[in-house]
Every structure is written in C-alpha cells, then in structure tokens.
Amino acid sequence: MKDTKKPGFFRVLFCCTLLLFFSGFTLSHLRLYFQEGFQLRLLSTWRPPAMEVISGDSASFLTISVQETVIFPDQVLVFLKYPPSTRLFTINDIDCVYLLVPNSSEPHLKLHPVWIDDQYFGHQIIRCPLQTHGRIVSIEVKSIGSLVPRPAYRWDSLAYEAILDRDNTTVVFVKGLNLRSGKVSDPSKFECIFGWDLRKPKFVVRSHVITVAQEIVRCKTPPSILNSQQGFDTNINDSIKVSVRVVGRQTLKSVARLKHRLEPATLSKKQHEMCICTMLRNQARFLHEWVMYHGHIGVERWFIYDNNSDDDIEDVVETLVSKNYNITRYVWPWIKTQEAGFSHCALQASDSCEWVGFIDVDEFFHLPSGLSLHDVIKKQSRGSEVAELRVPCHSFGPSGLKKVPVKGVTVGYTCRLSGTERHKSIVRPEALNSTLINLVHHFHLKAGCRSVNVNGNRLVINHYKYQVWEVFKEKFYRRVAAYVSDWQHKRNVGSKDRAPGLGTKAVEPPDWSTRFCEVRDSGLKERVLKTFTDKKTGRMPWQN
C-alpha cells in the first residue's frame, strides 16, 4: 500500500544522513525517486563489490565475479563479469565446480565446461554440464581458485533481457507469464520493477506496463532511470535490473539488465535497403553459402542470433566479415525464444534497415522471374501503407541424397513438395505494432499498415527443410520457437512444424532419402551454378 503522507523535509534529511553514515555511501550513489502521491523511494546505483574467490591467490582477479547463474534443461549458464581490458579466460583456464553448500572450500565435483561464449555485452558465458539437482554451481579458475557462486534461477520463469527503446520505453523479455500466442493481454494486470536489488522493495522503482503480449512487456521507464543513464553511450550503465510482476503475485526472478540503449535514427535515408535476421544453433557449416548467395541477390546486412552454438561459428562469421559482409552476431543464450529474438532483432534493425527478412539458414530467397530482390520489393510494396511482404515457401526433400551435398544445399537438393507451406515475411521494422507480436512467420503491424502476399513466380523461398538424415535429425534436439512443442514430446503431433510420420524419436526411416519428392525443381540450382562456379576448378566459393 502506498503511504499518502508527504514526508517532511527534516525527516527525509535525517533518514538520508543515517544511510550515509552507516553504509558509507556517497551522495553520488543515491538518487531520490518520487512516485505518485509523493511516495519517496531510494534507489541505490552503488555497485556491489566484486565477488572474491573462495581460495587461492586472487590479487589480479578480485574484480572478476559470477554475476548470474541460470539453469537450463541440459546445461547451467554461469555469467562472468570482467572489468574492461581484462584478459578473458579460455576453456582450458577454468573448471565448472559443484558445491554441496555455498561457502564450501572444497567442491564436491569438477567438470570441464561444455563451451564458452565471449561476446555477451562485455560478459563471458560459461556453459557447464547439468548435474544432480541441489548442487551449487560456480567456476574454478585453475590458477587462483573458485569464485563465489550466485543464486541460480530457472530459465522458464525469468526476465532475461531488457532494452531501452528509442521512445524511452523499456522493453522486457520474459519467460513464465504463460500468455497466449498472438494475443494482447491486459497491461493493468502487470507492473514493471526497476532497481539494483529487486529483492528489497524499499530500493526499487515501479512503473506502469504499456503493452504486454506473448513474452514481451513494454514498460514506461521512470524518469529517474532515464536520468541515471544520461551520459552513457549505447552500452549503458548495466547496474539496474528490470523485472515484471503479475499484480498480486511475486516478482519474476531477473537477469535482465539495461545493457543497451537504442538511439533515434539521425539519417533521413536508412543505410541499408535489405537486411536479414536469423536465429540458429550449430549451423556454421552452412553459413558461407547462405550469406554469399543472399549477398549476391541484394542483402546488405545480416543479424545472426546465436542460440548456444558450439561449432566455432564465431570463426566463420569473422571470415565472412573479413570478406566485407556486414554481419552482426548476437549471443542469444535463451532457449525457446525465437519469437522474442525476432522482436529484439526488429528493434535493433529499425534505424538502419528499410526492410528486414526473417528467415532460417536453410531458407533461400529465389527469384524465378530473374528480377533483382530490390526490384521485386519495390514493385510489391507500392503504396506507403504496405509494410509486410509475405513470401510463399517451397519445402525440399533429401532428393535421393544420403550425404551432405558437397556443392551446397542450393545445388544438391532439387526435389520438393508440390504445394507451398506457410510463408515468411519481409517487413518494415518501424511499422511493427508496439507489442512486437510475431508468430515467427509474420508480425502484427501498426494501424494503417497492411501486408501483401507476394506472387511466387516473382519471389519464393526455397526451404531445404528435409535434408539428409545427418542434418535433419538435429531438429529433434530442441525447437527454438516458444509456442512450438519439442519433437520428443507427444504434443501437437500433427503440427506442420513436424515431419509427417516420424513420431517422437530420431530414428531414420529406410526410405528417408526419397521422401518429400513430388516436383523436380532445379531453377535455383541452375542460377547458382551459373553465377558462382569457378571456371578453372568447377568449385563453389563455399566448398571446403
């Protein structure tokens, strides 16, 4: 309940003096926040001391700490925070340690990390094997000792990302609200929570929710929070956490910090006419072909959301960047969040891209008419109200192959189903509804904007959906979309997302190589061979 009494000046001064005296804070570490009814709240922007190591010579590493720990179904993600310019650990520098009690000096178990990601907003993510429930996970640096662990949060009930949008609202990405797909919920049933330590109600600021849908909550950012970020660049002061509370319930646990602020566009014309956004896991070996082909037909920039790959994709991206492909790789560790990731990407791309296509790495834009991609987009989007182009998809099968085609998917797979399946969208990112609702295949648009179905004779997507079994079986690992059941589960077994007749086990059918073959279609193959074949060697530029 809110205290409607206005605190007197001397009473406020006396409280602040006591706080300063006993905590050792300086005036620069305190900000006063007045809410409706002159409610006074104090929010500390003081950062906690670095977590010291439990044992070992820690002199040079006192400022490296475990900032967050999140438990996934098959891994534990430990987020390490480093001071600027500190050398990052390699996978050989550390072990994952499992403690029976938080302050134990001797770990119960040590295991090698599964993988390390180095590019998560100045943090390093250590992926540790999942062990028996109840064990506390931390990191041991082999040269100095173990870091003090943090409380671990479940991945499926968590505020996991936050971004300060160009209109100064805060967009929070959350798991655990369990809202219906594609539907807008009542914002009055929720509130947003800002603060350094969300466990302490006296040190947080609450704000109204503007919109809420699926896993995305748009909050009114308190003026005090906005003021605290003044003077920072796009990588802002990340000491402030954000979460969401359903009215009458507890606040969701949070690892979402205001790490990034989107700046308003300053150019009258956007830098890129056509961009692509994708989310992937362990698709590095197919990335060269996908990027090079789309770069040739007119794509200028790629946003790649890396969903826990461990196949050295960062090396592939670096190679492509060295060849002047404009690629941004985002480490996006959050599982079953494809819809949210695409919404996050739309926000990122809005200031630089006129159009953004949302497709997977096994999907290729094909232009049967011979027109350029830019010409097709221009012709199909006549009228200022057109903000989304819905492109039909053809699903290709293994085409008689039993091994990965050496010249690439566009050359190897040439037999498909006769009809089209669903569609994928190319959108104007600034025309998206403020809820950012999307169903992976299409978005909700602002009032006054509309979508157009593209003629498949002009532009179609070749979806190499049913590849050789070696590749296809990876789809059984986990589906990335939030509202799509994993294939091992006996739910929605008739969904178009699944392969017909396969059931829930990754067992190769004897006739797999000949399935899904109704129409021979070599149109894209012929174009790729003509465009990319080296005349001397006969090889494609993406062949090993």
XYZ file of C-alpha atoms in Angstrom:
544
model
C 0.000 0.000 0.000
C 1.141 3.479 -0.765
C 1.831 5.933 2.027
C -0.130 9.042 1.062
C 1.525 11.250 3.644
C 4.165 13.625 2.390
C 7.431 13.048 4.254
C 8.702 16.178 5.986
C 11.972 17.742 4.923
C 13.774 17.127 8.226
C 12.521 13.568 8.400
C 13.907 12.866 4.911
C 17.193 14.601 5.759
C 17.561 12.606 8.964
C 16.951 9.260 7.159
C 19.422 10.088 4.412
C 22.062 11.096 6.961
C 21.690 7.782 8.777
C 22.005 5.894 5.493
C 25.136 7.781 4.572
C 26.683 7.282 7.970
C 26.062 3.558 8.339
C 26.520 2.384 4.767
C 29.471 4.504 3.706
C 27.647 5.621 0.552
C 28.500 8.927 -1.037
C 25.881 11.399 -2.228
C 26.668 10.449 -5.807
C 25.475 6.913 -5.090
C 21.960 7.876 -4.050
C 19.058 9.068 -6.105
C 15.665 10.087 -4.753
C 12.604 8.836 -6.565
C 9.186 10.380 -6.047
C 6.205 8.442 -7.325
C 2.553 9.346 -7.436
C 1.324 10.698 -4.136
C 4.836 11.948 -3.304
C 5.883 8.459 -2.281
C 9.603 8.514 -1.544
C 11.812 5.656 -2.640
C 15.575 5.405 -2.549
C 17.302 3.543 -5.356
C 20.976 2.857 -4.957
C 23.174 2.954 -8.039
C 26.041 1.729 -5.898
C 27.500 -1.417 -7.420
C 28.155 -4.419 -5.204
C 31.770 -5.292 -4.517
C 33.317 -7.858 -6.829
C 32.836 -11.403 -5.637
C 36.122 -12.539 -4.185
C 37.494 -16.009 -4.831
C 36.950 -18.609 -2.130
C 40.557 -19.728 -2.156
C 43.825 -19.066 -3.981
C 45.888 -16.053 -4.920
C 43.225 -13.632 -6.124
C 45.136 -10.373 -6.252
C 44.870 -9.913 -10.013
C 41.327 -11.248 -10.310
C 39.433 -9.632 -7.435
C 37.158 -7.760 -9.814
C 36.083 -10.834 -11.802
C 32.815 -12.181 -10.455
C 29.977 -14.563 -11.087
C 27.150 -12.183 -11.901
C 24.306 -14.586 -12.701
C 23.596 -18.317 -12.913
C 20.724 -19.779 -14.943
C 19.674 -23.451 -15.019
C 18.656 -24.827 -18.432
C 17.273 -28.323 -19.144
C 20.697 -29.692 -20.129
C 23.219 -27.038 -19.026
C 23.921 -24.423 -16.382
C 24.906 -20.998 -17.711
C 27.285 -19.020 -15.498
C 27.721 -15.362 -16.442
C 31.126 -13.872 -15.542
C 31.628 -10.144 -15.315
C 35.036 -8.674 -16.142
C 36.459 -5.181 -15.750
C 37.390 -3.511 -19.060
C 40.569 -4.723 -20.812
C 40.908 -7.814 -18.601
C 42.048 -10.941 -20.398
C 39.177 -13.376 -20.821
C 39.523 -16.954 -19.683
C 39.823 -19.734 -22.232
C 38.039 -23.044 -21.859
C 41.320 -24.557 -20.590
C 41.691 -21.953 -17.809
C 38.647 -22.984 -15.821
C 36.519 -25.816 -14.492
C 32.873 -25.978 -13.511
C 32.658 -26.811 -9.798
C 29.662 -28.235 -7.956
C 29.289 -27.464 -4.258
C 27.053 -29.040 -1.655
C 26.902 -25.822 0.393
C 27.560 -22.212 -0.822
C 30.648 -21.481 1.286
C 32.371 -24.824 0.886
C 36.072 -24.514 0.139
C 36.191 -27.958 -1.454
C 33.987 -28.712 -4.462
C 32.064 -31.966 -4.495
C 32.686 -32.353 -8.231
C 34.698 -30.722 -11.034
C 33.806 -30.920 -14.726
C 35.124 -29.349 -17.899
C 32.890 -26.614 -19.388
C 30.771 -27.508 -22.410
C 31.541 -24.190 -24.112
C 32.431 -20.543 -23.522
C 30.838 -17.531 -25.230
C 32.881 -14.326 -25.111
C 30.652 -11.684 -26.694
C 27.675 -11.184 -24.398
C 27.674 -7.439 -23.637
C 31.105 -7.487 -22.021
C 30.376 -10.692 -20.133
C 31.560 -14.231 -20.640
C 29.095 -17.116 -20.526
C 30.406 -20.421 -19.203
C 28.196 -23.349 -20.152
C 28.518 -26.094 -17.554
C 27.081 -29.627 -17.670
C 23.855 -30.065 -15.727
C 24.296 -32.229 -12.624
C 22.156 -33.520 -9.770
C 19.539 -31.057 -8.572
C 20.556 -29.218 -5.402
C 24.233 -28.795 -6.157
C 25.502 -25.213 -6.312
C 27.445 -24.360 -9.470
C 30.394 -21.993 -9.681
C 33.637 -21.562 -11.597
C 37.139 -22.501 -10.529
C 39.971 -20.608 -12.172
C 42.815 -23.103 -12.235
C 45.467 -20.520 -11.406
C 43.705 -18.830 -8.472
C 40.762 -20.773 -7.061
C 36.970 -20.808 -7.016
C 34.673 -17.818 -7.473
C 31.853 -17.248 -5.010
C 28.622 -18.619 -6.528
C 25.399 -16.709 -7.094
C 21.835 -17.982 -6.609
C 20.686 -19.978 -9.630
C 17.456 -19.154 -11.494
C 15.292 -21.384 -13.687
C 15.261 -20.476 -17.383
C 11.476 -20.841 -17.764
C 10.437 -18.323 -15.098
C 12.719 -15.383 -15.657
C 13.065 -11.850 -17.004
C 16.078 -12.459 -19.248
C 16.663 -9.402 -21.468
C 15.821 -5.696 -21.433
C 16.459 -2.871 -23.852
C 15.796 0.866 -23.691
C 13.892 1.688 -26.872
C 14.189 4.848 -28.962
C 10.967 6.245 -27.485
C 12.451 5.836 -23.967
C 10.190 2.925 -23.072
C 11.805 -0.209 -21.672
C 11.147 -3.489 -23.462
C 11.496 -6.531 -21.192
C 11.700 -10.116 -22.462
C 10.328 -12.653 -20.005
C 9.609 -16.343 -19.510
C 6.927 -17.613 -17.169
C 3.924 -15.380 -17.856
C 2.404 -18.170 -19.992
C 0.384 -15.841 -22.184
C -1.428 -16.955 -25.325
C 0.357 -16.839 -28.649
C -0.586 -13.903 -30.856
C -2.872 -12.291 -28.270
C -2.567 -8.972 -26.429
C -3.052 -9.151 -22.656
C -4.418 -6.573 -20.232
C -1.459 -4.358 -19.153
C -3.215 -3.281 -15.950
C -2.609 -6.758 -14.545
C 1.152 -6.266 -14.607
C 3.773 -3.837 -13.376
C 7.451 -3.307 -14.120
C 10.110 -3.269 -11.417
C 13.448 -1.421 -11.712
C 16.291 -1.496 -9.235
C 19.753 -2.685 -8.258
C 18.470 -5.391 -5.907
C 14.914 -6.429 -6.760
C 14.659 -8.492 -3.577
C 14.425 -5.346 -1.462
C 11.131 -3.469 -2.042
C 12.427 -0.260 -0.455
C 15.117 0.031 -3.104
C 13.089 -0.396 -6.286
C 11.008 1.772 -8.588
C 7.748 0.538 -10.037
C 6.203 1.643 -13.318
C 3.143 1.058 -15.455
C 3.032 -1.518 -18.229
C 2.116 -0.053 -21.620
C 1.646 -3.301 -23.557
C 2.113 -6.993 -22.833
C 1.886 -9.867 -25.293
C 3.459 -13.323 -25.533
C 6.878 -12.918 -23.852
C 7.351 -9.168 -24.340
C 6.423 -6.428 -21.871
C 6.788 -2.746 -22.767
C 7.181 -0.561 -19.687
C 7.050 3.135 -19.023
C 10.608 3.970 -17.969
C 10.680 6.045 -14.769
C 12.291 9.484 -15.298
C 14.800 8.708 -12.569
C 16.021 5.650 -14.502
C 16.306 7.680 -17.703
C 18.252 10.380 -15.870
C 20.607 7.789 -14.424
C 21.521 6.703 -17.971
C 22.349 10.173 -19.280
C 25.953 10.492 -20.386
C 26.271 6.821 -21.302
C 26.593 5.598 -24.892
C 24.526 2.763 -26.353
C 26.173 0.329 -23.906
C 24.719 1.901 -20.808
C 25.042 1.553 -17.057
C 24.085 -2.080 -16.507
C 23.768 -1.991 -12.734
C 19.981 -1.608 -12.993
C 17.887 -4.750 -13.263
C 14.373 -4.919 -14.676
C 11.608 -7.414 -13.998
C 7.853 -7.874 -14.277
C 5.274 -8.684 -11.645
C 1.776 -10.003 -12.116
C -0.353 -7.918 -9.749
C -0.975 -9.934 -6.605
C 1.936 -12.299 -7.224
C 5.677 -12.329 -6.681
C 8.080 -10.539 -8.999
C 9.730 -12.778 -11.584
C 13.390 -13.521 -10.954
C 15.550 -11.451 -13.256
C 18.892 -11.389 -15.005
C 17.648 -8.631 -17.343
C 19.757 -5.514 -17.088
C 19.536 -2.271 -19.029
C 22.666 -3.080 -21.003
C 21.733 -1.391 -24.250
C 20.027 1.799 -25.349
C 18.743 2.295 -28.889
C 19.491 5.729 -30.302
C 16.975 7.588 -32.504
C 17.769 7.484 -36.221
C 19.626 10.589 -37.408
C 19.719 9.967 -41.180
C 16.786 10.766 -43.470
C 17.524 7.652 -45.549
C 18.409 4.364 -43.935
C 21.803 2.860 -44.602
C 20.568 -0.490 -45.923
C 17.683 -1.317 -48.243
C 17.520 -5.016 -47.323
C 18.665 -6.909 -44.227
C 18.134 -10.418 -42.883
C 17.631 -11.665 -39.337
C 18.009 -15.288 -38.300
C 18.327 -17.408 -35.167
C 20.471 -20.521 -35.337
C 22.249 -23.233 -33.430
C 25.225 -25.173 -34.843
C 24.713 -24.095 -38.455
C 28.229 -22.759 -39.075
C 28.973 -25.175 -41.919
C 26.020 -23.830 -43.941
C 26.594 -20.138 -43.240
C 29.044 -19.361 -46.067
C 26.624 -20.444 -48.780
C 23.649 -18.713 -47.192
C 25.440 -15.371 -46.726
C 27.273 -15.350 -50.071
C 24.161 -16.208 -52.053
C 21.960 -13.607 -50.369
C 24.693 -11.005 -50.619
C 24.747 -11.585 -54.375
C 20.990 -11.008 -54.795
C 20.923 -7.785 -52.759
C 21.018 -8.417 -48.997
C 23.313 -5.848 -47.358
C 23.345 -6.737 -43.671
C 22.810 -9.841 -41.526
C 21.764 -10.095 -37.865
C 22.630 -13.558 -36.542
C 21.198 -14.568 -33.169
C 23.395 -17.410 -31.958
C 21.356 -19.746 -29.753
C 24.095 -21.689 -27.904
C 26.186 -22.921 -30.821
C 29.346 -24.890 -30.077
C 30.640 -25.317 -33.645
C 33.043 -22.333 -33.818
C 30.521 -20.149 -35.613
C 32.388 -17.045 -34.436
C 35.319 -18.052 -36.646
C 33.050 -18.419 -39.681
C 31.499 -15.012 -39.013
C 34.947 -13.422 -38.695
C 35.962 -14.934 -42.040
C 32.854 -13.568 -43.753
C 33.328 -10.146 -42.177
C 36.905 -10.116 -43.493
C 35.356 -10.560 -46.957
C 33.289 -7.378 -46.410
C 29.978 -8.981 -45.457
C 28.245 -6.801 -42.867
C 27.327 -9.337 -40.177
C 26.475 -8.794 -36.526
C 26.456 -11.880 -34.314
C 24.450 -11.642 -31.116
C 24.967 -14.249 -28.415
C 21.372 -15.108 -27.526
C 21.523 -17.946 -24.959
C 17.793 -18.053 -24.169
C 16.142 -21.258 -25.379
C 12.684 -21.467 -26.981
C 12.601 -17.718 -27.585
C 12.630 -17.370 -31.379
C 9.631 -15.036 -31.417
C 11.194 -12.801 -28.759
C 14.574 -12.910 -30.522
C 12.995 -11.785 -33.796
C 11.286 -8.908 -31.971
C 14.621 -7.939 -30.403
C 16.198 -8.044 -33.860
C 13.464 -5.837 -35.325
C 14.263 -3.210 -32.678
C 17.984 -3.423 -33.454
C 17.478 -3.143 -37.224
C 14.921 -0.366 -37.223
C 17.363 2.543 -37.513
C 19.482 1.116 -40.354
C 17.296 -1.199 -42.477
C 14.375 -0.266 -44.738
C 13.303 -3.905 -44.964
C 14.192 -6.953 -42.844
C 13.588 -10.558 -43.885
C 13.124 -13.117 -41.110
C 14.279 -16.498 -42.412
C 16.295 -19.528 -41.294
C 19.699 -20.620 -42.562
C 18.076 -23.429 -44.562
C 15.826 -20.940 -46.384
C 16.888 -19.079 -49.543
C 15.092 -16.294 -51.416
C 14.682 -17.421 -55.043
C 13.779 -15.051 -57.899
C 12.265 -17.203 -60.708
C 11.435 -14.089 -62.759
C 15.064 -13.010 -62.974
C 14.316 -9.643 -61.358
C 16.548 -8.347 -58.582
C 15.414 -8.617 -54.976
C 15.232 -4.827 -54.700
C 13.052 -4.598 -57.826
C 10.618 -7.192 -56.517
C 10.345 -5.452 -53.145
C 9.782 -2.108 -54.850
C 7.054 -3.468 -57.137
C 5.293 -5.427 -54.402
C 5.326 -2.603 -51.847
C 3.733 0.162 -53.896
C 1.711 2.281 -51.544
C 3.021 3.760 -48.337
C 0.726 1.555 -46.238
C 2.400 -1.689 -47.380
C 4.705 -2.757 -44.543
C 4.971 -6.537 -44.822
C 5.614 -8.836 -47.790
C 4.570 -12.435 -47.204
C 6.701 -14.758 -49.328
C 5.496 -18.331 -50.038
C 7.743 -21.300 -49.244
C 8.530 -24.500 -51.155
C 9.729 -27.373 -48.957
C 12.515 -29.504 -50.466
C 13.292 -33.116 -49.562
C 16.530 -35.149 -49.466
C 16.294 -35.525 -53.270
C 17.768 -39.012 -53.248
C 20.885 -37.995 -51.331
C 22.293 -39.787 -48.281
C 25.253 -37.474 -47.602
C 25.529 -33.692 -47.289
C 25.879 -32.280 -50.845
C 29.453 -31.037 -51.343
C 28.431 -28.071 -53.514
C 25.845 -26.817 -51.065
C 22.144 -27.157 -50.407
C 21.042 -24.983 -53.341
C 22.829 -27.296 -55.780
C 22.226 -30.622 -54.052
C 18.503 -30.585 -53.227
C 16.285 -30.361 -56.304
C 13.066 -32.243 -55.460
C 10.258 -30.730 -53.412
C 6.633 -30.975 -52.396
C 4.213 -29.630 -54.999
C 2.320 -27.165 -52.818
C 3.533 -24.201 -50.779
C 3.831 -24.362 -46.994
C 3.187 -21.256 -44.921
C 5.196 -18.119 -45.696
C 7.988 -15.985 -44.292
C 7.934 -12.208 -44.053
C 9.929 -9.189 -45.138
C 8.875 -6.202 -43.022
C 9.479 -2.518 -42.482
C 10.665 -2.675 -38.856
C 9.354 0.750 -37.892
C 5.824 -0.329 -38.943
C 5.548 -3.091 -36.347
C 2.900 -2.863 -33.666
C 4.304 -1.667 -30.334
C 3.546 -5.075 -28.805
C 6.129 -6.584 -31.234
C 3.896 -9.668 -31.555
C 5.120 -12.136 -34.143
C 4.376 -15.753 -34.924
C 7.832 -16.319 -36.458
C 6.248 -16.254 -39.914
C 4.671 -12.807 -39.663
C 4.291 -9.772 -37.400
C 1.423 -7.639 -36.161
C 1.535 -4.192 -37.787
C 0.605 -0.692 -36.698
C -2.850 0.620 -37.542
C -2.966 1.845 -41.140
C -0.311 -0.625 -42.343
C -1.047 -3.801 -44.249
C 0.611 -6.922 -45.601
C 0.792 -8.164 -49.203
C 1.066 -11.742 -50.444
C 3.959 -11.935 -52.890
C 3.475 -13.711 -56.224
C 5.555 -16.907 -56.061
C 6.541 -16.503 -59.711
C 8.422 -13.370 -58.721
C 9.822 -14.306 -55.324
C 9.654 -17.573 -53.413
C 11.600 -19.164 -50.567
C 13.322 -22.461 -51.214
C 13.126 -24.107 -47.805
C 15.565 -27.012 -47.595
C 13.563 -28.396 -44.724
C 14.008 -32.151 -45.144
C 17.722 -32.576 -45.774
C 19.811 -35.750 -45.486
C 19.203 -37.525 -42.182
C 22.567 -36.494 -40.731
C 21.392 -32.879 -40.825
C 17.665 -33.296 -40.318
C 17.918 -35.320 -37.096
C 19.285 -32.222 -35.307
C 15.748 -30.807 -35.369
C 14.864 -33.354 -32.678
C 17.258 -31.703 -30.214
C 15.023 -28.729 -29.443
C 12.696 -26.443 -31.364
C 13.622 -22.781 -30.962
C 10.130 -21.269 -31.065
C 8.349 -20.676 -27.754
C 4.968 -21.883 -28.971
C 6.171 -24.992 -30.831
C 6.482 -28.292 -28.974
C 9.798 -30.112 -28.968
C 9.557 -33.139 -31.203
C 10.395 -35.601 -28.420
C 7.147 -34.574 -26.678
C 3.808 -36.119 -27.594
C 2.087 -32.773 -28.096
C 0.770 -31.268 -31.344
C 1.990 -34.318 -33.256
C 0.029 -33.160 -36.314
C 1.746 -29.750 -36.458
C 3.158 -28.622 -39.814
C 6.396 -27.954 -37.941
C 6.943 -31.716 -37.661
C 7.952 -34.167 -40.352
C 4.929 -36.340 -41.228
C 5.073 -39.865 -39.873
C 8.268 -39.574 -37.830
C 6.776 -39.649 -34.341
C 8.880 -38.543 -31.375
C 12.130 -40.476 -31.858
C 15.056 -39.580 -34.128
C 15.113 -42.912 -35.972
C 15.880 -42.739 -39.690
C 13.171 -44.313 -41.875
C 14.559 -46.693 -44.534
C 13.111 -44.593 -47.360
C 14.098 -41.191 -45.961
C 16.224 -40.186 -48.972
C 13.266 -40.497 -51.354
C 10.603 -38.796 -49.249
C 9.024 -35.361 -49.896
C 9.724 -35.564 -53.610
C 6.790 -34.604 -55.833
C 8.213 -31.979 -58.204
C 11.674 -31.678 -59.731
C 12.765 -28.062 -59.328
C 16.312 -27.118 -60.388
C 15.687 -23.416 -61.015
C 17.815 -22.109 -58.161
C 20.451 -24.784 -58.726
C 20.980 -23.633 -62.326
C 21.235 -19.977 -61.285
C 23.732 -20.759 -58.524
C 25.916 -22.909 -60.782
C 25.944 -20.225 -63.456
C 26.756 -17.429 -61.000
C 29.182 -18.987 -58.551
C 31.052 -21.866 -60.246
C 34.794 -21.259 -60.544
C 35.601 -21.755 -64.252
C 39.015 -23.259 -63.508
C 38.212 -25.620 -60.631
C 34.455 -26.157 -61.008
C 34.044 -25.499 -57.286
C 31.673 -23.265 -55.365
C 33.271 -20.489 -53.259
C 31.810 -22.038 -50.081
C 33.230 -25.514 -50.681
C 35.906 -26.593 -48.196
